[in-house]
Amino acid sequence: MIGRAPHLEAFPLLLIFKGEMNGIKSLSLLSIRSRLVPNNSCGVRLLMRSVVLHQQKAPVEEKAQKMQLQHSVLEEIMFREEEKPKTTAQKVKKGAENTFLYVTVLASVATLGGISYLLFEYFFAPNSPQRIYSKALELIRSDPQCQALIGSSITGFGEQSRRSRRHIASLAYNKGDEKRVRVTFHVKGDRGAGRAQVEMVQKPGESWGYRYLLIQMADHSESIVLIDNR
């Protein structure tokens, strides 16, 4: 009897394995190992190594292709050159769009500047009612006489409004060459309550200063004068 060469038995199995890989990709390596003849162990190892490398390389290549596709789409979006207008109508339309864009940007900047100025005038300017109220409340809280009559923990608040907001009443007016701002608010502590009134004045060539700061107790029993430059 003529013996069969070992490589002849493994050859058709390699063809079967290749067909399965291109189609379903579900042929087990164990079945290949069991069908090959023992004398061809070197070929089996090479076959298994090539299959493993192919399985490891396929996801990497697929991921690289996806990243390259995403990168290409992103470049196309970011670096796409705008088509220049060719006809007169297109040039007029483009000019109108640019003009509208510039006007919108300038209007936004002007609005932002106006809002910033109003916020500064309301909170930080020396003659702003909110700043005058805050500074006057600090003086009241640190005054020993106010602590004795009103309490050690003094709070300040404005008038009750329709929307349940405490509005600090203020009045700005001129007296001759002087600019004046008067602010009125309530104070309350654990011993009593009262109504505070403070007025700031700016004389020609001078900075703002206190004209007076006083408190009328709620029961009208006593008045507290903290500053009087009238």
XYZ file of C-alpha atoms in Angstrom:
230
model
C 0.000 0.000 0.000
C 1.288 3.379 -0.973
C 1.307 5.844 1.935
C -0.248 9.251 1.627
C 1.886 12.292 1.974
C 1.034 14.297 5.126
C 0.743 17.617 3.330
C -1.877 16.250 0.912
C -4.266 15.631 3.777
C -3.877 19.124 5.187
C -4.241 20.939 1.845
C -8.042 20.556 1.325
C -8.601 21.532 4.943
C -6.763 24.799 4.337
C -9.095 25.541 1.441
C -12.134 24.833 3.589
C -10.801 27.093 6.338
C -10.166 29.944 3.895
C -13.687 29.773 2.541
C -15.176 29.895 6.012
C -13.020 32.866 6.994
C -14.166 34.948 4.024
C -17.790 34.074 4.641
C -18.978 33.294 8.144
C -15.694 33.555 10.100
C -16.875 30.888 12.557
C -14.598 27.885 11.920
C -12.938 26.823 15.162
C -9.170 26.499 15.423
C -9.644 23.292 17.399
C -11.395 21.614 14.493
C -8.493 22.539 12.207
C -6.018 21.187 14.688
C -7.917 17.891 14.964
C -8.188 17.330 11.216
C -4.575 17.979 10.317
C -2.145 15.115 10.465
C 0.279 15.041 13.382
C 3.346 15.079 11.135
C 2.486 18.547 9.891
C 2.652 20.297 13.307
C 4.844 23.079 11.947
C 2.259 23.965 9.324
C -0.477 23.916 11.950
C 1.387 26.363 14.156
C 1.997 28.697 11.242
C -1.657 28.500 10.261
C -2.873 29.222 13.790
C -0.436 32.124 14.151
C -1.614 33.693 10.891
C -5.251 33.352 11.948
C -4.609 34.968 15.332
C -2.676 37.833 13.739
C -5.480 38.338 11.253
C -8.092 38.457 14.017
C -6.026 40.954 16.013
C -5.246 43.142 13.019
C -8.814 43.384 11.683
C -10.296 45.524 14.545
C -7.270 47.830 14.506
C -7.579 48.423 10.777
C -11.327 48.972 11.069
C -10.842 51.516 13.879
C -8.145 53.321 11.886
C -10.438 53.543 8.866
C -13.244 55.016 10.988
C -10.905 57.601 12.540
C -9.565 58.557 9.126
C -13.112 58.974 7.812
C -14.128 61.164 10.770
C -10.958 63.234 10.412
C -11.644 63.779 6.721
C -15.231 64.893 7.392
C -14.072 67.275 10.139
C -11.420 68.799 7.898
C -13.981 69.282 5.167
C -16.308 71.128 7.545
C -13.660 73.318 9.215
C -11.429 74.135 6.293
C -13.974 74.313 3.533
C -13.271 77.342 1.418
C -16.270 79.517 0.798
C -17.107 79.958 -2.830
C -16.443 83.513 -3.938
C -19.343 85.405 -5.516
C -19.085 85.610 -9.266
C -22.106 87.546 -10.469
C -23.099 91.082 -9.489
C -26.181 89.849 -7.645
C -24.093 87.440 -5.587
C -21.608 90.200 -4.721
C -24.419 92.530 -3.624
C -25.949 89.776 -1.500
C -22.592 88.981 0.083
C -21.968 92.652 0.855
C -25.394 92.980 2.482
C -24.750 89.901 4.624
C -21.388 91.264 5.781
C -22.891 94.673 6.559
C -25.676 93.081 8.605
C -23.124 90.996 10.494
C -20.962 94.030 11.319
C -23.972 96.065 12.445
C -25.148 93.208 14.671
C -21.729 92.867 16.296
C -21.439 96.621 16.907
C -24.955 96.767 18.353
C -24.170 93.864 20.687
C -20.963 95.538 21.876
C -22.792 98.829 22.461
C -25.560 97.084 24.403
C -23.041 95.219 26.537
C -21.181 98.451 27.240
C -24.399 100.198 28.264
C -25.359 97.386 30.620
C -21.882 97.390 32.171
C -22.082 101.154 32.713
C -25.490 100.884 34.384
C -24.292 98.092 36.663
C -21.253 100.140 37.648
C -23.364 103.219 38.334
C -25.812 101.203 40.443
C -23.373 99.146 42.528
C -19.940 100.824 42.500
C -20.317 104.549 41.829
C -19.905 106.655 45.012
C -23.313 108.270 44.469
C -25.187 105.045 43.647
C -28.106 104.358 46.053
C -27.035 100.756 46.594
C -23.504 101.750 47.579
C -24.729 104.552 49.857
C -27.111 102.106 51.551
C -24.389 99.488 52.085
C -21.886 101.970 53.541
C -24.499 103.572 55.813
C -25.598 100.169 57.126
C -21.991 99.343 57.992
C -21.715 102.575 60.012
C -24.977 101.827 61.822
C -23.924 98.282 62.739
C -20.617 99.483 64.195
C -22.090 102.375 66.207
C -22.350 101.675 69.993
C -25.502 103.767 70.452
C -27.264 101.915 67.614
C -26.254 98.591 69.135
C -27.657 99.653 72.502
C -31.035 100.811 71.144
C -31.542 98.515 68.133
C -29.437 95.441 68.958
C -26.155 93.752 68.224
C -27.474 92.082 65.061
C -28.904 94.808 62.813
C -30.440 94.161 59.406
C -31.408 96.699 56.771
C -34.141 96.525 54.146
C -36.086 98.763 51.819
C -39.739 99.437 51.192
C -42.139 96.618 50.388
C -43.101 96.592 46.691
C -45.903 94.895 44.773
C -43.613 92.030 43.774
C -42.515 91.456 47.394
C -39.140 93.028 46.719
C -37.396 95.373 49.122
C -36.743 98.572 47.192
C -34.256 101.096 48.601
C -35.884 104.524 48.262
C -33.599 107.217 46.885
C -33.801 110.766 45.576
C -31.175 112.596 43.508
C -31.454 116.374 43.232
C -29.380 119.538 42.885
C -29.156 122.338 45.433
C -27.458 125.307 43.813
C -24.066 124.064 42.630
C -24.250 120.974 44.815
C -25.313 117.485 43.774
C -27.160 115.522 46.425
C -28.480 111.972 46.820
C -30.810 110.999 49.675
C -31.409 107.338 50.607
C -34.015 106.028 53.071
C -34.292 102.471 54.441
C -35.421 100.497 57.499
C -33.239 98.952 60.203
C -34.233 96.255 62.665
C -32.582 94.397 65.530
C -33.433 92.249 68.540
C -34.060 95.345 70.714
C -35.827 97.731 68.380
C -36.382 99.094 64.889
C -36.159 102.412 63.136
C -36.003 104.330 59.891
C -32.589 105.461 58.641
C -31.942 108.402 56.351
C -28.602 109.260 54.777
C -27.704 112.028 52.354
C -24.547 112.405 50.262
C -23.373 115.689 48.746
C -20.839 116.662 46.109
C -19.671 120.261 46.108
C -17.981 121.828 43.051
C -14.456 120.495 42.650
C -14.836 118.026 45.546
C -15.616 114.344 45.899
C -18.770 112.876 47.389
C -19.159 113.037 51.177
C -21.780 112.545 53.895
C -24.136 115.413 54.634
C -25.955 113.564 57.411
C -26.858 110.073 58.668
C -29.588 109.669 61.269
C -32.103 107.119 62.547
C -35.607 107.786 63.820
C -36.718 104.997 66.154
C -40.004 103.297 65.273
C -41.650 104.259 68.589
C -40.449 107.874 68.133
C -38.821 107.683 71.539
C -35.414 108.812 70.374
C -33.403 109.812 67.304
C -29.846 108.707 66.680
C -27.590 111.140 64.815
C -24.451 109.482 63.523
C -23.247 112.193 61.072
C -24.375 115.796 60.720
C -22.517 118.137 58.330
C -25.444 120.413 57.501
